[in-house]
GROMACS .gro file of N, CA, C and O in nm:
model
  496
    1UNK      N    1   5.416   9.568   9.138
    1UNK     CA    2   5.496   9.567   9.181
    1UNK      C    3   5.447   9.418   9.212
    1UNK      O    4   5.352   9.371   9.273
    2UNK      N    5   5.542   9.264   9.173
    2UNK     CA    6   5.530   9.169   9.268
    2UNK      C    7   5.520   9.086   9.376
    2UNK      O    8   5.623   9.168   9.415
    3UNK      N    9   5.526   8.965   9.388
    3UNK     CA   10   5.526   8.980   9.526
    3UNK      C   11   5.637   8.975   9.569
    3UNK      O   12   5.636   9.014   9.718
    4UNK      N   13   5.735   8.972   9.535
    4UNK     CA   14   5.888   8.947   9.503
    4UNK      C   15   5.967   9.056   9.552
    4UNK      O   16   6.051   9.097   9.608
    5UNK      N   17   5.832   9.141   9.471
    5UNK     CA   18   5.937   9.292   9.511
    5UNK      C   19   5.915   9.376   9.659
    5UNK      O   20   5.969   9.426   9.694
    6UNK      N   21   5.766   9.275   9.742
    6UNK     CA   22   5.719   9.313   9.896
    6UNK      C   23   5.868   9.295   9.920
    6UNK      O   24   5.892   9.218   9.932
    7UNK      N   25   5.889   9.367  10.046
    7UNK     CA   26   5.911   9.384  10.133
    7UNK      C   27   5.880   9.263  10.229
    7UNK      O   28   5.736   9.261  10.299
    8UNK      N   29   5.980   9.153  10.251
    8UNK     CA   30   5.935   9.039  10.359
    8UNK      C   31   5.715   8.960  10.298
    8UNK      O   32   5.613   8.988  10.384
    9UNK      N   33   5.724   8.966  10.171
    9UNK     CA   34   5.650   8.848  10.179
    9UNK      C   35   5.632   8.702  10.275
    9UNK      O   36   5.507   8.684  10.219
   10UNK      N   37   5.708   8.687  10.265
   10UNK     CA   38   5.637   8.492  10.381
   10UNK      C   39   5.545   8.596  10.452
   10UNK      O   40   5.556   8.497  10.542
   11UNK      N   41   5.539   8.711  10.558
   11UNK     CA   42   5.518   8.748  10.621
   11UNK      C   43   5.361   8.694  10.596
   11UNK      O   44   5.244   8.705  10.687
   12UNK      N   45   5.339   8.719  10.535
   12UNK     CA   46   5.180   8.652  10.425
   12UNK      C   47   5.122   8.527  10.488
   12UNK      O   48   4.971   8.502  10.562
   13UNK      N   49   5.249   8.431  10.509
   13UNK     CA   50   5.209   8.273  10.552
   13UNK      C   51   5.192   8.282  10.692
   13UNK      O   52   5.082   8.214  10.782
   14UNK      N   53   5.258   8.380  10.827
   14UNK     CA   54   5.212   8.396  10.942
   14UNK      C   55   5.059   8.449  10.966
   14UNK      O   56   5.060   8.419  11.020
   15UNK      N   57   5.060   8.539  10.891
   15UNK     CA   58   4.932   8.564  10.901
   15UNK      C   59   4.758   8.489  10.866
   15UNK      O   60   4.708   8.451  10.914
   16UNK      N   61   4.825   8.404  10.726
   16UNK     CA   62   4.729   8.291  10.697
   16UNK      C   63   4.724   8.150  10.825
   16UNK      O   64   4.667   8.108  10.862
   17UNK      N   65   4.842   8.181  10.923
   17UNK     CA   66   4.862   8.075  11.005
   17UNK      C   67   4.815   8.093  11.132
   17UNK      O   68   4.662   8.027  11.221
   18UNK      N   69   4.778   8.240  11.197
   18UNK     CA   70   4.760   8.261  11.281
   18UNK      C   71   4.613   8.238  11.279
   18UNK      O   72   4.487   8.282  11.382
   19UNK      N   73   4.574   8.325  11.140
   19UNK     CA   74   4.456   8.260  11.072
   19UNK      C   75   4.337   8.176  11.169
   19UNK      O   76   4.199   8.177  11.186
   20UNK      N   77   4.405   8.075  11.083
   20UNK     CA   78   4.378   7.958  11.133
   20UNK      C   79   4.381   7.917  11.253
   20UNK      O   80   4.267   7.830  11.301
   21UNK      N   81   4.494   7.965  11.333
   21UNK     CA   82   4.461   7.912  11.513
   21UNK      C   83   4.322   8.036  11.580
   21UNK      O   84   4.208   7.911  11.679
   22UNK      N   85   4.304   8.112  11.510
   22UNK     CA   86   4.249   8.234  11.612
   22UNK      C   87   4.083   8.140  11.497
   22UNK      O   88   4.037   8.162  11.649
   23UNK      N   89   4.055   8.160  11.435
   23UNK     CA   90   3.959   7.983  11.350
   23UNK      C   91   3.884   7.912  11.467
   23UNK      O   92   3.783   7.886  11.465
   24UNK      N   93   4.031   7.824  11.442
   24UNK     CA   94   3.927   7.750  11.553
   24UNK      C   95   4.004   7.754  11.696
   24UNK      O   96   3.804   7.698  11.755
   25UNK      N   97   4.077   7.910  11.751
   25UNK     CA   98   4.026   7.889  11.907
   25UNK      C   99   3.832   7.927  11.875
   25UNK      O  100   3.767   7.954  12.018
   26UNK      N  101   3.790   8.015  11.788
   26UNK     CA  102   3.662   8.064  11.817
   26UNK      C  103   3.559   7.965  11.726
   26UNK      O  104   3.433   7.992  11.813
   27UNK      N  105   3.589   7.784  11.710
   27UNK     CA  106   3.540   7.787  11.608
   27UNK      C  107   3.491   7.622  11.688
   27UNK      O  108   3.400   7.565  11.696
   28UNK      N  109   3.585   7.646  11.762
   28UNK     CA  110   3.622   7.393  11.763
   28UNK      C  111   3.616   7.462  11.944
   28UNK      O  112   3.704   7.488  12.021
   29UNK      N  113   3.541   7.410  12.000
   29UNK     CA  114   3.548   7.349  12.211
   29UNK      C  115   3.629   7.268  12.206
   29UNK      O  116   3.716   7.337  12.313
   30UNK      N  117   3.630   7.244  12.193
   30UNK     CA  118   3.787   7.134  12.216
   30UNK      C  119   3.937   7.201  12.195
   30UNK      O  120   3.977   7.226  12.307
   31UNK      N  121   3.949   7.334  12.088
   31UNK     CA  122   4.069   7.386  12.118
   31UNK      C  123   4.055   7.468  12.175
   31UNK      O  124   4.142   7.541  12.221
   32UNK      N  125   3.992   7.537  12.215
   32UNK     CA  126   3.925   7.654  12.341
   32UNK      C  127   3.907   7.556  12.440
   32UNK      O  128   4.038   7.593  12.574
   33UNK      N  129   3.904   7.420  12.496
   33UNK     CA  130   3.894   7.362  12.616
   33UNK      C  131   4.093   7.345  12.569
   33UNK      O  132   4.117   7.396  12.748
   34UNK      N  133   4.177   7.331  12.540
   34UNK     CA  134   4.350   7.262  12.500
   34UNK      C  135   4.367   7.452  12.543
   34UNK      O  136   4.442   7.312  12.637
   35UNK      N  137   4.298   7.488  12.491
   35UNK     CA  138   4.346   7.670  12.527
   35UNK      C  139   4.354   7.698  12.715
   35UNK      O  140   4.457   7.715  12.781
   36UNK      N  141   4.190   7.656  12.714
   36UNK     CA  142   4.246   7.671  12.874
   36UNK      C  143   4.334   7.538  12.999
   36UNK      O  144   4.328   7.644  13.097
   37UNK      N  145   4.333   7.511  12.982
   37UNK     CA  146   4.388   7.327  13.056
   37UNK      C  147   4.582   7.420  13.004
   37UNK      O  148   4.611   7.462  13.167
   38UNK      N  149   4.625   7.458  12.913
   38UNK     CA  150   4.707   7.540  12.897
   38UNK      C  151   4.758   7.647  12.939
   38UNK      O  152   4.853   7.693  13.041
   39UNK      N  153   4.698   7.768  13.022
   39UNK     CA  154   4.699   7.808  13.087
   39UNK      C  155   4.667   7.844  13.178
   39UNK      O  156   4.833   7.882  13.208
   40UNK      N  157   4.609   7.693  13.240
   40UNK     CA  158   4.627   7.676  13.338
   40UNK      C  159   4.718   7.623  13.452
   40UNK      O  160   4.827   7.618  13.525
   41UNK      N  161   4.752   7.540  13.318
   41UNK     CA  162   4.944   7.473  13.340
   41UNK      C  163   5.025   7.530  13.328
   41UNK      O  164   5.131   7.566  13.420
   42UNK      N  165   5.016   7.618  13.251
   42UNK     CA  166   5.135   7.744  13.269
   42UNK      C  167   5.117   7.799  13.419
   42UNK      O  168   5.308   7.841  13.431
   43UNK      N  169   5.060   7.859  13.396
   43UNK     CA  170   5.052   7.903  13.590
   43UNK      C  171   5.082   7.820  13.654
   43UNK      O  172   5.157   7.886  13.804
   44UNK      N  173   4.991   7.662  13.636
   44UNK     CA  174   5.096   7.567  13.788
   44UNK      C  175   5.247   7.631  13.813
   44UNK      O  176   5.288   7.541  13.871
   45UNK      N  177   5.271   7.612  13.651
   45UNK     CA  178   5.448   7.544  13.674
   45UNK      C  179   5.496   7.729  13.696
   45UNK      O  180   5.589   7.668  13.715
   46UNK      N  181   5.427   7.834  13.673
   46UNK     CA  182   5.507   7.914  13.780
   46UNK      C  183   5.528   7.894  13.878
   46UNK      O  184   5.572   7.927  13.932
   47UNK      N  185   5.474   7.858  13.872
   47UNK     CA  186   5.322   7.878  14.004
   47UNK      C  187   5.484   7.756  14.119
   47UNK      O  188   5.486   7.766  14.253
   48UNK      N  189   5.469   7.671  14.109
   48UNK     CA  190   5.563   7.591  14.119
   48UNK      C  191   5.685   7.609  14.086
   48UNK      O  192   5.836   7.457  14.125
   49UNK      N  193   5.775   7.645  13.995
   49UNK     CA  194   5.905   7.683  13.942
   49UNK      C  195   5.990   7.557  13.943
   49UNK      O  196   6.036   7.447  13.994
   50UNK      N  197   5.885   7.469  13.809
   50UNK     CA  198   5.941   7.295  13.765
   50UNK      C  199   6.064   7.368  13.704
   50UNK      O  200   6.177   7.493  13.642
   51UNK      N  201   6.132   7.314  13.694
   51UNK     CA  202   6.291   7.328  13.617
   51UNK      C  203   6.254   7.304  13.471
   51UNK      O  204   6.223   7.283  13.377
   52UNK      N  205   6.409   7.408  13.401
   52UNK     CA  206   6.410   7.332  13.268
   52UNK      C  207   6.376   7.272  13.148
   52UNK      O  208   6.287   7.312  13.067
   53UNK      N  209   6.348   7.119  13.202
   53UNK     CA  210   6.331   7.028  13.100
   53UNK      C  211   6.251   6.953  13.146
   53UNK      O  212   6.223   6.936  13.060
   54UNK      N  213   6.186   6.947  13.272
   54UNK     CA  214   6.056   6.995  13.290
   54UNK      C  215   5.880   7.143  13.204
   54UNK      O  216   5.861   7.030  13.136
   55UNK      N  217   5.935   7.184  13.211
   55UNK     CA  218   5.919   7.323  13.069
   55UNK      C  219   5.917   7.274  12.982
   55UNK      O  220   5.838   7.314  12.871
   56UNK      N  221   6.017   7.199  12.897
   56UNK     CA  222   6.070   7.167  12.777
   56UNK      C  223   5.853   7.046  12.687
   56UNK      O  224   5.840   7.058  12.660
   57UNK      N  225   5.932   6.957  12.921
   57UNK     CA  226   5.839   6.867  12.824
   57UNK      C  227   5.729   6.888  12.788
   57UNK      O  228   5.544   6.895  12.769
   58UNK      N  229   5.679   7.003  12.881
   58UNK     CA  230   5.511   7.093  12.935
   58UNK      C  231   5.475   7.191  12.766
   58UNK      O  232   5.366   7.171  12.734
   59UNK      N  233   5.639   7.238  12.728
   59UNK     CA  234   5.575   7.320  12.638
   59UNK      C  235   5.518   7.176  12.490
   59UNK      O  236   5.504   7.253  12.471
   60UNK      N  237   5.628   7.168  12.511
   60UNK     CA  238   5.588   6.970  12.368
   60UNK      C  239   5.458   6.947  12.404
   60UNK      O  240   5.394   6.900  12.311
   61UNK      N  241   5.394   6.925  12.526
   61UNK     CA  242   5.244   6.889  12.532
   61UNK      C  243   5.211   6.980  12.463
   61UNK      O  244   5.090   6.948  12.387
   62UNK      N  245   5.174   7.064  12.558
   62UNK     CA  246   5.103   7.179  12.509
   62UNK      C  247   5.090   7.139  12.363
   62UNK      O  248   5.001   7.190  12.282
   63UNK      N  249   5.203   7.231  12.306
   63UNK     CA  250   5.246   7.286  12.179
   63UNK      C  251   5.185   7.175  12.078
   63UNK      O  252   5.106   7.197  11.950
   64UNK      N  253   5.251   7.010  12.126
   64UNK     CA  254   5.137   6.904  11.994
   64UNK      C  255   5.086   6.889  12.073
   64UNK      O  256   5.019   6.862  11.934
   65UNK      N  257   4.925   6.977  12.148
   65UNK     CA  258   4.856   6.952  12.142
   65UNK      C  259   4.796   7.012  12.049
   65UNK      O  260   4.657   7.005  11.969
   66UNK      N  261   4.840   7.192  12.128
   66UNK     CA  262   4.734   7.233  11.977
   66UNK      C  263   4.722   7.171  11.836
   66UNK      O  264   4.671   7.213  11.746
   67UNK      N  265   4.923   7.166  11.765
   67UNK     CA  266   4.883   7.117  11.648
   67UNK      C  267   4.813   6.970  11.642
   67UNK      O  268   4.797   7.032  11.464
   68UNK      N  269   4.786   6.849  11.690
   68UNK     CA  270   4.706   6.777  11.667
   68UNK      C  271   4.554   6.825  11.654
   68UNK      O  272   4.528   6.813  11.580
   69UNK      N  273   4.566   6.872  11.762
   69UNK     CA  274   4.394   6.955  11.716
   69UNK      C  275   4.352   7.041  11.585
   69UNK      O  276   4.266   7.068  11.483
   70UNK      N  277   4.479   7.175  11.527
   70UNK     CA  278   4.490   7.161  11.423
   70UNK      C  279   4.453   7.134  11.369
   70UNK      O  280   4.342   7.133  11.223
   71UNK      N  281   4.504   6.985  11.314
   71UNK     CA  282   4.516   6.888  11.231
   71UNK      C  283   4.392   6.818  11.231
   71UNK      O  284   4.342   6.801  11.117
   72UNK      N  285   4.351   6.831  11.312
   72UNK     CA  286   4.228   6.656  11.323
   72UNK      C  287   4.095   6.838  11.240
   72UNK      O  288   3.982   6.799  11.133
   73UNK      N  289   4.175   6.908  11.325
   73UNK     CA  290   3.974   6.977  11.243
   73UNK      C  291   4.088   7.023  11.093
   73UNK      O  292   3.926   7.028  11.005
   74UNK      N  293   4.143   7.077  11.016
   74UNK     CA  294   4.145   7.073  10.894
   74UNK      C  295   4.101   6.923  10.894
   74UNK      O  296   4.058   6.930  10.722
   75UNK      N  297   4.145   6.843  10.882
   75UNK     CA  298   4.087   6.682  10.842
   75UNK      C  299   3.998   6.663  10.820
   75UNK      O  300   3.896   6.653  10.771
   76UNK      N  301   3.917   6.708  10.949
   76UNK     CA  302   3.721   6.766  10.972
   76UNK      C  303   3.729   6.875  10.841
   76UNK      O  304   3.553   6.807  10.764
   77UNK      N  305   3.672   6.939  10.886
   77UNK     CA  306   3.665   7.050  10.773
   77UNK      C  307   3.632   7.011  10.592
   77UNK      O  308   3.613   7.067  10.523
   78UNK      N  309   3.817   6.883  10.587
   78UNK     CA  310   3.791   6.855  10.439
   78UNK      C  311   3.738   6.786  10.419
   78UNK      O  312   3.714   6.705  10.341
   79UNK      N  313   3.735   6.691  10.481
   79UNK     CA  314   3.626   6.547  10.483
   79UNK      C  315   3.461   6.673  10.414
   79UNK      O  316   3.409   6.557  10.339
   80UNK      N  317   3.404   6.674  10.547
   80UNK     CA  318   3.309   6.803  10.483
   80UNK      C  319   3.291   6.871  10.373
   80UNK      O  320   3.182   6.827  10.241
   81UNK      N  321   3.361   6.919  10.324
   81UNK     CA  322   3.395   6.930  10.246
   81UNK      C  323   3.373   6.829  10.097
   81UNK      O  324   3.249   6.960  10.055
   82UNK      N  325   3.402   6.835  10.131
   82UNK     CA  326   3.404   6.700  10.040
   82UNK      C  327   3.287   6.629   9.947
   82UNK      O  328   3.265   6.594   9.881
   83UNK      N  329   3.210   6.538  10.111
   83UNK     CA  330   3.177   6.557  10.070
   83UNK      C  331   3.000   6.542  10.254
   83UNK      O  332   3.054   6.564  10.307
   84UNK      N  333   2.836   6.542  10.160
   84UNK     CA  334   2.740   6.588  10.279
   84UNK      C  335   2.758   6.469  10.324
   84UNK      O  336   2.610   6.441  10.352
   85UNK      N  337   2.664   6.351  10.265
   85UNK     CA  338   2.665   6.245  10.294
   85UNK      C  339   2.761   6.163  10.318
   85UNK      O  340   2.834   6.155  10.400
   86UNK      N  341   2.695   6.104  10.427
   86UNK     CA  342   2.794   5.974  10.492
   86UNK      C  343   2.871   5.864  10.446
   86UNK      O  344   2.783   5.856  10.361
   87UNK      N  345   3.008   5.831  10.443
   87UNK     CA  346   3.047   5.723  10.378
   87UNK      C  347   3.132   5.674  10.468
   87UNK      O  348   3.180   5.765  10.559
   88UNK      N  349   3.198   5.556  10.488
   88UNK     CA  350   3.271   5.496  10.555
   88UNK      C  351   3.382   5.529  10.560
   88UNK      O  352   3.423   5.576  10.660
   89UNK      N  353   3.434   5.596  10.464
   89UNK     CA  354   3.608   5.612  10.450
   89UNK      C  355   3.570   5.790  10.571
   89UNK      O  356   3.736   5.799  10.579
   90UNK      N  357   3.453   5.843  10.463
   90UNK     CA  358   3.459   6.002  10.608
   90UNK      C  359   3.416   5.933  10.729
   90UNK      O  360   3.581   6.055  10.788
   91UNK      N  361   3.403   5.833  10.769
   91UNK     CA  362   3.419   5.878  10.885
   91UNK      C  363   3.526   5.808  10.914
   91UNK      O  364   3.547   5.840  11.068
   92UNK      N  365   3.625   5.665  10.899
   92UNK     CA  366   3.751   5.618  10.909
   92UNK      C  367   3.835   5.767  10.898
   92UNK      O  368   3.927   5.836  11.017
   93UNK      N  369   3.853   5.839  10.811
   93UNK     CA  370   3.885   5.953  10.872
   93UNK      C  371   3.895   6.056  10.976
   93UNK      O  372   3.997   6.110  11.055
   94UNK      N  373   3.797   6.113  11.006
   94UNK     CA  374   3.784   6.200  11.107
   94UNK      C  375   3.788   6.099  11.250
   94UNK      O  376   3.853   6.185  11.358
   95UNK      N  377   3.704   5.975  11.229
   95UNK     CA  378   3.780   5.942  11.328
   95UNK      C  379   3.929   5.898  11.402
   95UNK      O  380   3.950   5.843  11.488
   96UNK      N  381   3.996   5.848  11.249
   96UNK     CA  382   4.108   5.828  11.312
   96UNK      C  383   4.223   5.917  11.386
   96UNK      O  384   4.285   5.974  11.408
   97UNK      N  385   4.152   6.075  11.263
   97UNK     CA  386   4.227   6.264  11.315
   97UNK      C  387   4.225   6.208  11.542
   97UNK      O  388   4.321   6.261  11.550
   98UNK      N  389   4.062   6.189  11.512
   98UNK     CA  390   4.002   6.235  11.701
   98UNK      C  391   4.088   6.129  11.727
   98UNK      O  392   4.151   6.092  11.856
   99UNK      N  393   4.134   6.034  11.674
   99UNK     CA  394   4.237   5.900  11.767
   99UNK      C  395   4.360   5.977  11.789
   99UNK      O  396   4.437   5.914  11.955
  100UNK      N  397   4.407   6.057  11.722
  100UNK     CA  398   4.535   6.107  11.736
  100UNK      C  399   4.563   6.182  11.820
  100UNK      O  400   4.654   6.193  11.964
  101UNK      N  401   4.428   6.321  11.841
  101UNK     CA  402   4.436   6.377  11.917
  101UNK      C  403   4.443   6.315  12.084
  101UNK      O  404   4.470   6.358  12.172
  102UNK      N  405   4.374   6.237  12.036
  102UNK     CA  406   4.316   6.089  12.200
  102UNK      C  407   4.431   6.059  12.250
  102UNK      O  408   4.491   6.071  12.367
  103UNK      N  409   4.533   5.979  12.152
  103UNK     CA  410   4.570   5.938  12.238
  103UNK      C  411   4.742   6.014  12.277
  103UNK      O  412   4.799   6.022  12.346
  104UNK      N  413   4.737   6.168  12.291
  104UNK     CA  414   4.826   6.242  12.227
  104UNK      C  415   4.828   6.314  12.339
  104UNK      O  416   4.888   6.326  12.454
  105UNK      N  417   4.632   6.403  12.390
  105UNK     CA  418   4.589   6.388  12.543
  105UNK      C  419   4.582   6.380  12.603
  105UNK      O  420   4.637   6.354  12.762
  106UNK      N  421   4.582   6.192  12.637
  106UNK     CA  422   4.647   6.128  12.732
  106UNK      C  423   4.860   6.088  12.727
  106UNK      O  424   4.844   6.092  12.883
  107UNK      N  425   4.875   6.076  12.660
  107UNK     CA  426   4.980   6.175  12.651
  107UNK      C  427   5.064   6.233  12.735
  107UNK      O  428   5.099   6.234  12.848
  108UNK      N  429   5.022   6.394  12.737
  108UNK     CA  430   5.037   6.458  12.801
  108UNK      C  431   5.001   6.509  12.931
  108UNK      O  432   5.032   6.536  13.039
  109UNK      N  433   4.834   6.431  12.931
  109UNK     CA  434   4.783   6.404  13.130
  109UNK      C  435   4.881   6.370  13.168
  109UNK      O  436   4.977   6.348  13.315
  110UNK      N  437   4.932   6.263  13.126
  110UNK     CA  438   5.011   6.149  13.202
  110UNK      C  439   5.163   6.207  13.170
  110UNK      O  440   5.298   6.227  13.392
  111UNK      N  441   5.236   6.299  13.142
  111UNK     CA  442   5.327   6.347  13.143
  111UNK      C  443   5.346   6.431  13.222
  111UNK      O  444   5.387   6.527  13.332
  112UNK      N  445   5.212   6.559  13.239
  112UNK     CA  446   5.197   6.657  13.325
  112UNK      C  447   5.170   6.541  13.506
  112UNK      O  448   5.234   6.614  13.587
  113UNK      N  449   5.111   6.461  13.525
  113UNK     CA  450   5.065   6.373  13.709
  113UNK      C  451   5.254   6.390  13.714
  113UNK      O  452   5.225   6.373  13.827
  114UNK      N  453   5.382   6.320  13.556
  114UNK     CA  454   5.523   6.301  13.593
  114UNK      C  455   5.515   6.418  13.606
  114UNK      O  456   5.625   6.426  13.754
  115UNK      N  457   5.534   6.521  13.570
  115UNK     CA  458   5.606   6.643  13.663
  115UNK      C  459   5.523   6.752  13.779
  115UNK      O  460   5.587   6.751  13.873
  116UNK      N  461   5.443   6.704  13.760
  116UNK     CA  462   5.303   6.771  13.917
  116UNK      C  463   5.300   6.699  13.983
  116UNK      O  464   5.273   6.785  14.158
  117UNK      N  465   5.304   6.636  14.039
  117UNK     CA  466   5.246   6.517  14.129
  117UNK      C  467   5.385   6.527  14.214
  117UNK      O  468   5.337   6.588  14.377
  118UNK      N  469   5.502   6.603  14.191
  118UNK     CA  470   5.579   6.546  14.320
  118UNK      C  471   5.570   6.725  14.367
  118UNK      O  472   5.566   6.699  14.508
  119UNK      N  473   5.562   6.822  14.321
  119UNK     CA  474   5.602   6.920  14.339
  119UNK      C  475   5.392   6.933  14.384
  119UNK      O  476   5.389   6.958  14.572
  120UNK      N  477   5.307   6.863  14.414
  120UNK     CA  478   5.078   6.876  14.450
  120UNK      C  479   5.219   6.781  14.613
  120UNK      O  480   5.090   6.884  14.702
  121UNK      N  481   5.280   6.659  14.600
  121UNK     CA  482   5.188   6.587  14.694
  121UNK      C  483   5.346   6.677  14.798
  121UNK      O  484   5.283   6.648  14.952
  122UNK      N  485   5.461   6.789  14.723
  122UNK     CA  486   5.462   6.812  14.858
  122UNK      C  487   5.357   6.980  14.922
  122UNK      O  488   5.449   7.005  15.088
  123UNK      N  489   5.332   6.946  14.924
  123UNK     CA  490   5.163   7.060  14.918
  123UNK      C  491   5.084   7.009  15.077
  123UNK      O  492   5.059   7.078  15.173
  124UNK      N  493   5.167   6.883  15.093
  124UNK     CA  494   5.043   6.819  15.234
  124UNK      C  495   5.136   6.712  15.308
  124UNK      O  496   5.276   6.733  15.282
   0.00000   0.00000   0.00000
């Protein structure tokens, strides 16, 4: 039976994607950190009853952070696969990918401050 004949052959791509996410959560400390922070942010978002627009920004910050962390991990893996020796371009590739994650992490923190500071200040 050809893969075209099987029902829902595209579903296999979802399995691969979820396997990648689970692998990153199991093996990458930073991914676990982002996951835990995301849970805290979602709980805080529900607790403060943030607006729909604020939810959009929170979800984009969380989703973007996960996506960039996954890309960073993929780049690190490919570089490690290609060379075991130190190479300046390999280091640059890893550093650039890590830099992208850092830029987005800073943006996400700023988004969090802008959204949550009014709610937190109301508590005092």
